[in-house]
GROMACS .gro file of N, CA and C in nm:
model
  510
    1UNK      N    1   1.808   1.667   0.593
    1UNK     CA    2   1.857   1.788   0.532
    1UNK      C    3   1.766   1.835   0.419
    2UNK      N    4   1.639   1.796   0.424
    2UNK     CA    5   1.547   1.837   0.320
    2UNK      C    6   1.414   1.769   0.339
    3UNK      N    7   1.331   1.775   0.236
    3UNK     CA    8   1.200   1.713   0.241
    3UNK      C    9   1.155   1.687   0.098
    4UNK      N   10   1.046   1.611   0.089
    4UNK     CA   11   0.984   1.583  -0.039
    4UNK      C   12   0.846   1.647  -0.038
    5UNK      N   13   0.816   1.727  -0.140
    5UNK     CA   14   0.685   1.789  -0.152
    5UNK      C   15   0.623   1.743  -0.283
    6UNK      N   16   0.502   1.687  -0.273
    6UNK     CA   17   0.433   1.635  -0.391
    6UNK      C   18   0.308   1.718  -0.417
    7UNK      N   19   0.297   1.776  -0.536
    7UNK     CA   20   0.181   1.854  -0.578
    7UNK      C   21   0.094   1.764  -0.666
    8UNK      N   22  -0.035   1.757  -0.634
    8UNK     CA   23  -0.125   1.667  -0.707
    8UNK      C   24  -0.250   1.744  -0.750
    9UNK      N   25  -0.288   1.729  -0.877
    9UNK     CA   26  -0.409   1.791  -0.929
    9UNK      C   27  -0.532   1.705  -0.902
   10UNK      N   28  -0.652   1.761  -0.925
   10UNK     CA   29  -0.777   1.690  -0.897
   10UNK      C   30  -0.787   1.553  -0.964
   11UNK      N   31  -0.859   1.465  -0.898
   11UNK     CA   32  -0.895   1.332  -0.947
   11UNK      C   33  -0.776   1.238  -0.963
   12UNK      N   34  -0.686   1.242  -0.865
   12UNK     CA   35  -0.575   1.146  -0.857
   12UNK      C   36  -0.589   1.076  -0.724
   13UNK      N   37  -0.626   0.947  -0.729
   13UNK     CA   38  -0.663   0.876  -0.607
   13UNK      C   39  -0.606   0.734  -0.610
   14UNK      N   40  -0.625   0.663  -0.502
   14UNK     CA   41  -0.601   0.519  -0.491
   14UNK      C   42  -0.728   0.462  -0.432
   15UNK      N   43  -0.824   0.431  -0.517
   15UNK     CA   44  -0.960   0.403  -0.471
   15UNK      C   45  -1.035   0.324  -0.576
   16UNK      N   46  -1.109   0.222  -0.532
   16UNK     CA   47  -1.188   0.142  -0.625
   16UNK      C   48  -1.333   0.186  -0.633
   17UNK      N   49  -1.378   0.271  -0.547
   17UNK     CA   50  -1.517   0.312  -0.550
   17UNK      C   51  -1.606   0.206  -0.487
   18UNK      N   52  -1.730   0.242  -0.458
   18UNK     CA   53  -1.819   0.151  -0.386
   18UNK      C   54  -1.856   0.025  -0.462
   19UNK      N   55  -1.847   0.028  -0.596
   19UNK     CA   56  -1.885  -0.090  -0.673
   19UNK      C   57  -1.767  -0.184  -0.699
   20UNK      N   58  -1.647  -0.143  -0.664
   20UNK     CA   59  -1.530  -0.227  -0.687
   20UNK      C   60  -1.488  -0.236  -0.832
   21UNK      N   61  -1.549  -0.157  -0.920
   21UNK     CA   62  -1.516  -0.161  -1.063
   21UNK      C   63  -1.462  -0.030  -1.116
   22UNK      N   64  -1.504   0.080  -1.058
   22UNK     CA   65  -1.466   0.211  -1.112
   22UNK      C   66  -1.343   0.265  -1.040
   23UNK      N   67  -1.229   0.200  -1.061
   23UNK     CA   68  -1.108   0.236  -0.988
   23UNK      C   69  -1.038   0.359  -1.042
   24UNK      N   70  -0.968   0.426  -0.954
   24UNK     CA   71  -0.883   0.539  -0.988
   24UNK      C   72  -0.750   0.514  -0.916
   25UNK      N   73  -0.651   0.470  -0.989
   25UNK     CA   74  -0.519   0.439  -0.933
   25UNK      C   75  -0.414   0.536  -0.984
   26UNK      N   76  -0.453   0.663  -1.000
   26UNK     CA   77  -0.368   0.763  -1.063
   26UNK      C   78  -0.278   0.840  -0.967
   27UNK      N   79  -0.286   0.815  -0.837
   27UNK     CA   80  -0.209   0.893  -0.740
   27UNK      C   81  -0.059   0.865  -0.751
   28UNK      N   82   0.022   0.969  -0.740
   28UNK     CA   83   0.166   0.946  -0.741
   28UNK      C   84   0.210   0.877  -0.612
   29UNK      N   85   0.311   0.792  -0.626
   29UNK     CA   86   0.363   0.719  -0.512
   29UNK      C   87   0.509   0.685  -0.536
   30UNK      N   88   0.583   0.672  -0.429
   30UNK     CA   89   0.723   0.630  -0.432
   30UNK      C   90   0.731   0.504  -0.346
   31UNK      N   91   0.767   0.391  -0.407
   31UNK     CA   92   0.763   0.263  -0.339
   31UNK      C   93   0.893   0.186  -0.357
   32UNK      N   94   0.921   0.101  -0.258
   32UNK     CA   95   1.037   0.012  -0.268
   32UNK      C   96   0.998  -0.124  -0.212
   33UNK      N   97   1.060  -0.232  -0.260
   33UNK     CA   98   1.024  -0.366  -0.214
   33UNK      C   99   1.081  -0.396  -0.075
   34UNK      N  100   1.007  -0.478  -0.001
   34UNK     CA  101   1.050  -0.522   0.131
   34UNK      C  102   0.981  -0.654   0.163
   35UNK      N  103   1.043  -0.733   0.248
   35UNK     CA  104   0.986  -0.859   0.296
   35UNK      C  105   0.995  -0.863   0.448
   36UNK      N  106   0.906  -0.942   0.507
   36UNK     CA  107   0.911  -0.961   0.652
   36UNK      C  108   0.836  -0.856   0.729
   37UNK      N  109   0.860  -0.853   0.860
   37UNK     CA  110   0.794  -0.758   0.950
   37UNK      C  111   0.870  -0.625   0.948
   38UNK      N  112   0.796  -0.516   0.967
   38UNK     CA  113   0.855  -0.383   0.963
   38UNK      C  114   0.761  -0.282   1.025
   39UNK      N  115   0.815  -0.165   1.050
   39UNK     CA  116   0.735  -0.046   1.083
   39UNK      C  117   0.777   0.063   0.985
   40UNK      N  118   0.681   0.141   0.941
   40UNK     CA  119   0.706   0.254   0.852
   40UNK      C  120   0.665   0.380   0.925
   41UNK      N  121   0.742   0.485   0.910
   41UNK     CA  122   0.708   0.610   0.978
   41UNK      C  123   0.738   0.728   0.887
   42UNK      N  124   0.646   0.824   0.886
   42UNK     CA  125   0.669   0.949   0.815
   42UNK      C  126   0.639   1.065   0.908
   43UNK      N  127   0.707   1.174   0.881
   43UNK     CA  128   0.675   1.302   0.944
   43UNK      C  129   0.627   1.393   0.832
   44UNK      N  130   0.509   1.453   0.855
   44UNK     CA  131   0.448   1.540   0.754
   44UNK      C  132   0.424   1.677   0.815
   45UNK      N  133   0.455   1.781   0.739
   45UNK     CA  134   0.428   1.918   0.781
   45UNK      C  135   0.322   1.976   0.689
   46UNK      N  136   0.215   2.026   0.747
   46UNK     CA  137   0.104   2.080   0.668
   46UNK      C  138   0.138   2.218   0.614
   47UNK      N  139   0.082   2.249   0.499
   47UNK     CA  140   0.094   2.383   0.444
   47UNK      C  141   0.001   2.476   0.524
   48UNK      N  142   0.019   2.605   0.509
   48UNK     CA  143  -0.068   2.701   0.578
   48UNK      C  144  -0.214   2.680   0.542
   49UNK      N  145  -0.242   2.635   0.421
   49UNK     CA  146  -0.379   2.613   0.375
   49UNK      C  147  -0.429   2.473   0.408
   50UNK      N  148  -0.347   2.389   0.471
   50UNK     CA  149  -0.380   2.250   0.505
   50UNK      C  150  -0.428   2.174   0.381
   51UNK      N  151  -0.348   2.180   0.277
   51UNK     CA  152  -0.384   2.116   0.150
   51UNK      C  153  -0.326   1.976   0.134
   52UNK      N  154  -0.262   1.922   0.238
   52UNK     CA  155  -0.199   1.790   0.225
   52UNK      C  156  -0.304   1.681   0.213
   53UNK      N  157  -0.268   1.572   0.148
   53UNK     CA  158  -0.352   1.453   0.145
   53UNK      C  159  -0.264   1.338   0.097
   54UNK      N  160  -0.216   1.259   0.190
   54UNK     CA  161  -0.130   1.148   0.156
   54UNK      C  162  -0.073   1.085   0.280
   55UNK      N  163   0.020   0.994   0.261
   55UNK     CA  164   0.079   0.928   0.376
   55UNK      C  165   0.154   0.802   0.338
   56UNK      N  166   0.132   0.696   0.417
   56UNK     CA  167   0.203   0.570   0.403
   56UNK      C  168   0.120   0.472   0.320
   57UNK      N  169   0.188   0.398   0.235
   57UNK     CA  170   0.122   0.299   0.150
   57UNK      C  171   0.199   0.167   0.157
   58UNK      N  172   0.126   0.057   0.180
   58UNK     CA  173   0.180  -0.078   0.164
   58UNK      C  174   0.101  -0.139   0.048
   59UNK      N  175   0.172  -0.177  -0.057
   59UNK     CA  176   0.111  -0.213  -0.185
   59UNK      C  177   0.155  -0.353  -0.227
   60UNK      N  178   0.060  -0.439  -0.249
   60UNK     CA  179   0.089  -0.568  -0.314
   60UNK      C  180   0.056  -0.558  -0.462
   61UNK      N  181  -0.064  -0.508  -0.490
   61UNK     CA  182  -0.107  -0.482  -0.627
   61UNK      C  183  -0.233  -0.395  -0.620
   62UNK      N  184  -0.294  -0.367  -0.734
   62UNK     CA  185  -0.413  -0.280  -0.737
   62UNK      C  186  -0.530  -0.336  -0.659
   63UNK      N  187  -0.529  -0.465  -0.633
   63UNK     CA  188  -0.639  -0.528  -0.559
   63UNK      C  189  -0.608  -0.552  -0.413
   64UNK      N  190  -0.489  -0.518  -0.368
   64UNK     CA  191  -0.451  -0.545  -0.230
   64UNK      C  192  -0.349  -0.442  -0.181
   65UNK      N  193  -0.399  -0.345  -0.103
   65UNK     CA  194  -0.310  -0.244  -0.046
   65UNK      C  195  -0.371  -0.185   0.080
   66UNK      N  196  -0.285  -0.120   0.158
   66UNK     CA  197  -0.322  -0.059   0.285
   66UNK      C  198  -0.272   0.085   0.282
   67UNK      N  199  -0.356   0.179   0.328
   67UNK     CA  200  -0.319   0.321   0.332
   67UNK      C  201  -0.339   0.377   0.471
   68UNK      N  202  -0.249   0.466   0.511
   68UNK     CA  203  -0.263   0.548   0.631
   68UNK      C  204  -0.239   0.691   0.586
   69UNK      N  205  -0.346   0.772   0.586
   69UNK     CA  206  -0.342   0.905   0.525
   69UNK      C  207  -0.368   1.017   0.623
   70UNK      N  208  -0.300   1.128   0.601
   70UNK     CA  209  -0.339   1.257   0.659
   70UNK      C  210  -0.420   1.324   0.550
   71UNK      N  211  -0.549   1.349   0.576
   71UNK     CA  212  -0.637   1.401   0.472
   71UNK      C  213  -0.634   1.554   0.467
   72UNK      N  214  -0.677   1.606   0.355
   72UNK     CA  215  -0.682   1.751   0.335
   72UNK      C  216  -0.797   1.813   0.414
   73UNK      N  217  -0.772   1.929   0.468
   73UNK     CA  218  -0.879   2.004   0.536
   73UNK      C  219  -0.987   2.045   0.437
   74UNK      N  220  -0.956   2.040   0.307
   74UNK     CA  221  -1.052   2.079   0.203
   74UNK      C  222  -1.141   1.964   0.160
   75UNK      N  223  -1.112   1.843   0.208
   75UNK     CA  224  -1.188   1.723   0.173
   75UNK      C  225  -1.294   1.697   0.280
   76UNK      N  226  -1.388   1.610   0.251
   76UNK     CA  227  -1.495   1.577   0.347
   76UNK      C  228  -1.440   1.523   0.479
   77UNK      N  229  -1.317   1.468   0.478
   77UNK     CA  230  -1.259   1.413   0.601
   77UNK      C  231  -1.196   1.520   0.690
   78UNK      N  232  -1.189   1.643   0.643
   78UNK     CA  233  -1.149   1.761   0.720
   78UNK      C  234  -1.016   1.748   0.794
   79UNK      N  235  -0.919   1.685   0.732
   79UNK     CA  236  -0.787   1.680   0.792
   79UNK      C  237  -0.764   1.566   0.888
   80UNK      N  238  -0.858   1.472   0.897
   80UNK     CA  239  -0.841   1.356   0.985
   80UNK      C  240  -0.729   1.267   0.935
   81UNK      N  241  -0.684   1.179   1.023
   81UNK     CA  242  -0.595   1.070   0.986
   81UNK      C  243  -0.687   0.950   0.957
   82UNK      N  244  -0.667   0.881   0.845
   82UNK     CA  245  -0.754   0.768   0.808
   82UNK      C  246  -0.670   0.645   0.779
   83UNK      N  247  -0.713   0.533   0.835
   83UNK     CA  248  -0.650   0.403   0.811
   83UNK      C  249  -0.751   0.318   0.736
   84UNK      N  250  -0.711   0.269   0.618
   84UNK     CA  251  -0.805   0.193   0.536
   84UNK      C  252  -0.733   0.080   0.462
   85UNK      N  253  -0.813  -0.024   0.433
   85UNK     CA  254  -0.763  -0.136   0.354
   85UNK      C  255  -0.840  -0.142   0.223
   86UNK      N  256  -0.775  -0.198   0.124
   86UNK     CA  257  -0.836  -0.221  -0.007
   86UNK      C  258  -0.800  -0.364  -0.046
   87UNK      N  259  -0.897  -0.455  -0.035
   87UNK     CA  260  -0.875  -0.597  -0.062
   87UNK      C  261  -0.981  -0.644  -0.160
   88UNK      N  262  -0.938  -0.713  -0.265
   88UNK     CA  263  -1.028  -0.760  -0.371
   88UNK      C  264  -1.114  -0.647  -0.426
   89UNK      N  265  -1.050  -0.531  -0.442
   89UNK     CA  266  -1.116  -0.411  -0.494
   89UNK      C  267  -1.229  -0.360  -0.406
   90UNK      N  268  -1.221  -0.388  -0.277
   90UNK     CA  269  -1.321  -0.340  -0.182
   90UNK      C  270  -1.251  -0.257  -0.074
   91UNK      N  271  -1.302  -0.139  -0.051
   91UNK     CA  272  -1.251  -0.045   0.048
   91UNK      C  273  -1.312  -0.075   0.184
   92UNK      N  274  -1.231  -0.064   0.289
   92UNK     CA  275  -1.284  -0.073   0.425
   92UNK      C  276  -1.211   0.029   0.512
   93UNK      N  277  -1.289   0.119   0.574
   93UNK     CA  278  -1.233   0.213   0.671
   93UNK      C  279  -1.211   0.137   0.800
   94UNK      N  280  -1.087   0.136   0.849
   94UNK     CA  281  -1.054   0.061   0.969
   94UNK      C  282  -1.062   0.151   1.092
   95UNK      N  283  -1.005   0.268   1.083
   95UNK     CA  284  -1.005   0.358   1.198
   95UNK      C  285  -0.955   0.495   1.159
   96UNK      N  286  -0.957   0.583   1.256
   96UNK     CA  287  -0.912   0.719   1.229
   96UNK      C  288  -0.857   0.782   1.353
   97UNK      N  289  -0.781   0.885   1.332
   97UNK     CA  290  -0.729   0.968   1.439
   97UNK      C  291  -0.759   1.111   1.404
   98UNK      N  292  -0.765   1.195   1.502
   98UNK     CA  293  -0.789   1.337   1.475
   98UNK      C  294  -0.667   1.414   1.522
   99UNK      N  295  -0.608   1.486   1.430
   99UNK     CA  296  -0.491   1.568   1.461
   99UNK      C  297  -0.516   1.708   1.406
  100UNK      N  298  -0.494   1.806   1.488
  100UNK     CA  299  -0.508   1.945   1.443
  100UNK      C  300  -0.372   2.014   1.436
  101UNK      N  301  -0.267   1.938   1.453
  101UNK     CA  302  -0.132   1.992   1.454
  101UNK      C  303  -0.084   2.021   1.312
  102UNK      N  304   0.008   2.114   1.298
  102UNK     CA  305   0.071   2.141   1.170
  102UNK      C  306   0.168   2.029   1.136
  103UNK      N  307   0.231   1.971   1.238
  103UNK     CA  308   0.323   1.859   1.219
  103UNK      C  309   0.252   1.731   1.261
  104UNK      N  310   0.258   1.629   1.177
  104UNK     CA  311   0.195   1.501   1.205
  104UNK      C  312   0.291   1.389   1.174
  105UNK      N  313   0.291   1.289   1.259
  105UNK     CA  314   0.368   1.168   1.238
  105UNK      C  315   0.269   1.054   1.215
  106UNK      N  316   0.298   0.971   1.116
  106UNK     CA  317   0.217   0.853   1.089
  106UNK      C  318   0.309   0.731   1.100
  107UNK      N  319   0.254   0.623   1.156
  107UNK     CA  320   0.332   0.500   1.172
  107UNK      C  321   0.242   0.381   1.139
  108UNK      N  322   0.294   0.290   1.059
  108UNK     CA  323   0.222   0.169   1.022
  108UNK      C  324   0.315   0.051   1.048
  109UNK      N  325   0.269  -0.044   1.130
  109UNK     CA  326   0.350  -0.160   1.167
  109UNK      C  327   0.290  -0.286   1.107
  110UNK      N  328   0.377  -0.373   1.057
  110UNK     CA  329   0.334  -0.501   1.000
  110UNK      C  330   0.401  -0.615   1.077
  111UNK      N  331   0.321  -0.709   1.123
  111UNK     CA  332   0.369  -0.834   1.181
  111UNK      C  333   0.293  -0.945   1.109
  112UNK      N  334   0.361  -1.017   1.021
  112UNK     CA  335   0.301  -1.117   0.931
  112UNK      C  336   0.192  -1.051   0.846
  113UNK      N  337   0.065  -1.077   0.876
  113UNK     CA  338  -0.043  -1.017   0.796
  113UNK      C  339  -0.125  -0.917   0.877
  114UNK      N  340  -0.076  -0.879   0.995
  114UNK     CA  341  -0.148  -0.784   1.080
  114UNK      C  342  -0.082  -0.646   1.069
  115UNK      N  343  -0.166  -0.547   1.048
  115UNK     CA  344  -0.120  -0.409   1.037
  115UNK      C  345  -0.180  -0.326   1.150
  116UNK      N  346  -0.096  -0.247   1.216
  116UNK     CA  347  -0.142  -0.155   1.320
  116UNK      C  348  -0.101  -0.015   1.279
  117UNK      N  349  -0.196   0.078   1.288
  117UNK     CA  350  -0.172   0.216   1.245
  117UNK      C  351  -0.177   0.310   1.364
  118UNK      N  352  -0.091   0.413   1.359
  118UNK     CA  353  -0.081   0.511   1.467
  118UNK      C  354  -0.058   0.650   1.409
  119UNK      N  355  -0.094   0.751   1.488
  119UNK     CA  356  -0.061   0.889   1.454
  119UNK      C  357  -0.013   0.960   1.580
  120UNK      N  358   0.061   1.069   1.560
  120UNK     CA  359   0.118   1.143   1.672
  120UNK      C  360   0.144   1.287   1.630
  121UNK      N  361   0.146   1.376   1.726
  121UNK     CA  362   0.183   1.515   1.696
  121UNK      C  363   0.328   1.544   1.734
  122UNK      N  364   0.393   1.450   1.807
  122UNK     CA  365   0.530   1.474   1.850
  122UNK      C  366   0.627   1.359   1.817
  123UNK      N  367   0.577   1.250   1.762
  123UNK     CA  368   0.662   1.136   1.732
  123UNK      C  369   0.700   1.054   1.854
  124UNK      N  370   0.639   1.084   1.968
  124UNK     CA  371   0.669   1.012   2.093
  124UNK      C  372   0.545   0.945   2.151
  125UNK      N  373   0.436   1.019   2.161
  125UNK     CA  374   0.309   0.966   2.214
  125UNK      C  375   0.220   0.933   2.095
  126UNK      N  376   0.178   0.806   2.086
  126UNK     CA  377   0.107   0.760   1.967
  126UNK      C  378  -0.038   0.727   1.998
  127UNK      N  379  -0.128   0.766   1.909
  127UNK     CA  380  -0.271   0.736   1.917
  127UNK      C  381  -0.300   0.625   1.816
  128UNK      N  382  -0.371   0.520   1.858
  128UNK     CA  383  -0.405   0.411   1.767
  128UNK      C  384  -0.510   0.456   1.667
  129UNK      N  385  -0.490   0.415   1.543
  129UNK     CA  386  -0.589   0.439   1.437
  129UNK      C  387  -0.651   0.307   1.391
  130UNK      N  388  -0.619   0.197   1.459
  130UNK     CA  389  -0.683   0.070   1.428
  130UNK      C  390  -0.586  -0.040   1.390
  131UNK      N  391  -0.642  -0.159   1.380
  131UNK     CA  392  -0.568  -0.280   1.343
  131UNK      C  393  -0.647  -0.354   1.235
  132UNK      N  394  -0.575  -0.409   1.139
  132UNK     CA  395  -0.640  -0.483   1.030
  132UNK      C  396  -0.554  -0.603   0.992
  133UNK      N  397  -0.620  -0.708   0.948
  133UNK     CA  398  -0.550  -0.824   0.894
  133UNK      C  399  -0.572  -0.826   0.743
  134UNK      N  400  -0.462  -0.820   0.671
  134UNK     CA  401  -0.466  -0.824   0.524
  134UNK      C  402  -0.356  -0.920   0.480
  135UNK      N  403  -0.393  -1.025   0.412
  135UNK     CA  404  -0.295  -1.123   0.365
  135UNK      C  405  -0.223  -1.065   0.243
  136UNK      N  406  -0.095  -1.040   0.261
  136UNK     CA  407  -0.007  -0.993   0.154
  136UNK      C  408   0.123  -1.071   0.167
  137UNK      N  409   0.147  -1.160   0.073
  137UNK     CA  410   0.269  -1.240   0.077
  137UNK      C  411   0.386  -1.158   0.026
  138UNK      N  412   0.505  -1.186   0.079
  138UNK     CA  413   0.626  -1.114   0.043
  138UNK      C  414   0.668  -1.144  -0.101
  139UNK      N  415   0.733  -1.047  -0.163
  139UNK     CA  416   0.759  -0.914  -0.114
  139UNK      C  417   0.639  -0.821  -0.137
  140UNK      N  418   0.635  -0.712  -0.061
  140UNK     CA  419   0.538  -0.605  -0.083
  140UNK      C  420   0.617  -0.479  -0.115
  141UNK      N  421   0.546  -0.377  -0.160
  141UNK     CA  422   0.609  -0.247  -0.185
  141UNK      C  423   0.561  -0.150  -0.077
  142UNK      N  424   0.652  -0.069  -0.025
  142UNK     CA  425   0.617   0.027   0.079
  142UNK      C  426   0.671   0.165   0.042
  143UNK      N  427   0.601   0.266   0.091
  143UNK     CA  428   0.648   0.401   0.067
  143UNK      C  429   0.544   0.506   0.095
  144UNK      N  430   0.557   0.617   0.024
  144UNK     CA  431   0.471   0.734   0.043
  144UNK      C  432   0.383   0.754  -0.080
  145UNK      N  433   0.269   0.817  -0.057
  145UNK     CA  434   0.180   0.852  -0.168
  145UNK      C  435   0.116   0.986  -0.137
  146UNK      N  436   0.065   1.050  -0.241
  146UNK     CA  437  -0.011   1.174  -0.226
  146UNK      C  438  -0.134   1.163  -0.315
  147UNK      N  439  -0.244   1.224  -0.270
  147UNK     CA  440  -0.373   1.214  -0.339
  147UNK      C  441  -0.434   1.352  -0.361
  148UNK      N  442  -0.529   1.355  -0.451
  148UNK     CA  443  -0.620   1.468  -0.465
  148UNK      C  444  -0.752   1.409  -0.513
  149UNK      N  445  -0.827   1.348  -0.418
  149UNK     CA  446  -0.949   1.276  -0.458
  149UNK      C  447  -1.058   1.369  -0.508
  150UNK      N  448  -1.129   1.322  -0.610
  150UNK     CA  449  -1.244   1.397  -0.660
  150UNK      C  450  -1.205   1.531  -0.718
  151UNK      N  451  -1.289   1.628  -0.692
  151UNK     CA  452  -1.269   1.762  -0.749
  151UNK      C  453  -1.230   1.864  -0.644
  152UNK      N  454  -1.160   1.821  -0.538
  152UNK     CA  455  -1.112   1.921  -0.442
  152UNK      C  456  -0.997   1.998  -0.506
  153UNK      N  457  -0.962   2.114  -0.452
  153UNK     CA  458  -0.849   2.189  -0.508
  153UNK      C  459  -0.720   2.107  -0.500
  154UNK      N  460  -0.623   2.139  -0.584
  154UNK     CA  461  -0.496   2.066  -0.582
  154UNK      C  462  -0.437   2.057  -0.442
  155UNK      N  463  -0.367   1.946  -0.415
  155UNK     CA  464  -0.307   1.924  -0.284
  155UNK      C  465  -0.156   1.941  -0.290
  156UNK      N  466  -0.099   1.971  -0.175
  156UNK     CA  467   0.046   1.981  -0.157
  156UNK      C  468   0.080   1.900  -0.033
  157UNK      N  469   0.150   1.790  -0.051
  157UNK     CA  470   0.182   1.701   0.060
  157UNK      C  471   0.333   1.702   0.080
  158UNK      N  472   0.373   1.737   0.203
  158UNK     CA  473   0.516   1.746   0.236
  158UNK      C  474   0.554   1.635   0.332
  159UNK      N  475   0.657   1.560   0.294
  159UNK     CA  476   0.714   1.456   0.379
  159UNK      C  477   0.851   1.504   0.426
  160UNK      N  478   0.865   1.519   0.557
  160UNK     CA  479   0.994   1.561   0.613
  160UNK      C  480   1.090   1.442   0.623
  161UNK      N  481   1.035   1.323   0.646
  161UNK     CA  482   1.115   1.202   0.637
  161UNK      C  483   1.025   1.081   0.620
  162UNK      N  484   1.088   0.974   0.572
  162UNK     CA  485   1.025   0.841   0.562
  162UNK      C  486   1.130   0.743   0.613
  163UNK      N  487   1.092   0.657   0.707
  163UNK     CA  488   1.189   0.558   0.752
  163UNK      C  489   1.125   0.421   0.770
  164UNK      N  490   1.208   0.322   0.749
  164UNK     CA  491   1.171   0.182   0.770
  164UNK      C  492   1.244   0.134   0.894
  165UNK      N  493   1.169   0.075   0.986
  165UNK     CA  494   1.226   0.025   1.110
  165UNK      C  495   1.205  -0.127   1.111
  166UNK      N  496   1.312  -0.201   1.129
  166UNK     CA  497   1.305  -0.346   1.133
  166UNK      C  498   1.307  -0.393   1.278
  167UNK      N  499   1.234  -0.501   1.310
  167UNK     CA  500   1.238  -0.554   1.446
  167UNK      C  501   1.379  -0.605   1.479
  168UNK      N  502   1.414  -0.596   1.606
  168UNK     CA  503   1.544  -0.647   1.651
  168UNK      C  504   1.547  -0.798   1.635
  169UNK      N  505   1.660  -0.849   1.597
  169UNK     CA  506   1.676  -0.994   1.583
  169UNK      C  507   1.667  -1.060   1.720
  170UNK      N  508   1.602  -1.177   1.725
  170UNK     CA  509   1.589  -1.246   1.854
  170UNK      C  510   1.675  -1.369   1.859
   0.00000   0.00000   0.00000
């Protein structure tokens, strides 16, 4: 029955930079604690100007987190979906998806220390954005984030929903 829209000004990021020392952890985020295996899913609707930049975040601390982002069309990534890890203050691009839809779904699944990322334009057919192993002991924090990296124009990121899906008990 609504949505969350986050407006972010320039130079608000979740990024350590290539040297691992010049971090910028100023991006707004909404997180909650969780333990065990899970899947996270968001539905995002782009603005007419495609100014969104944000997505799903799994956060242990500033030195260990995983991001799955829908990037801004105004950024060098030109609106791609990006899956990346940040471990020991080092960034690694894991994979990407290309979506030109106004509506985008992002999904990140965790099984122990393995993360699988997906994107979709309909929430039914999913494109893989990669798999990564990142050791994060429970509990971790999960949720949504929005960015405005560098000096690009301010971003507007809209989340139509965020849900946590737990595996069925066996």
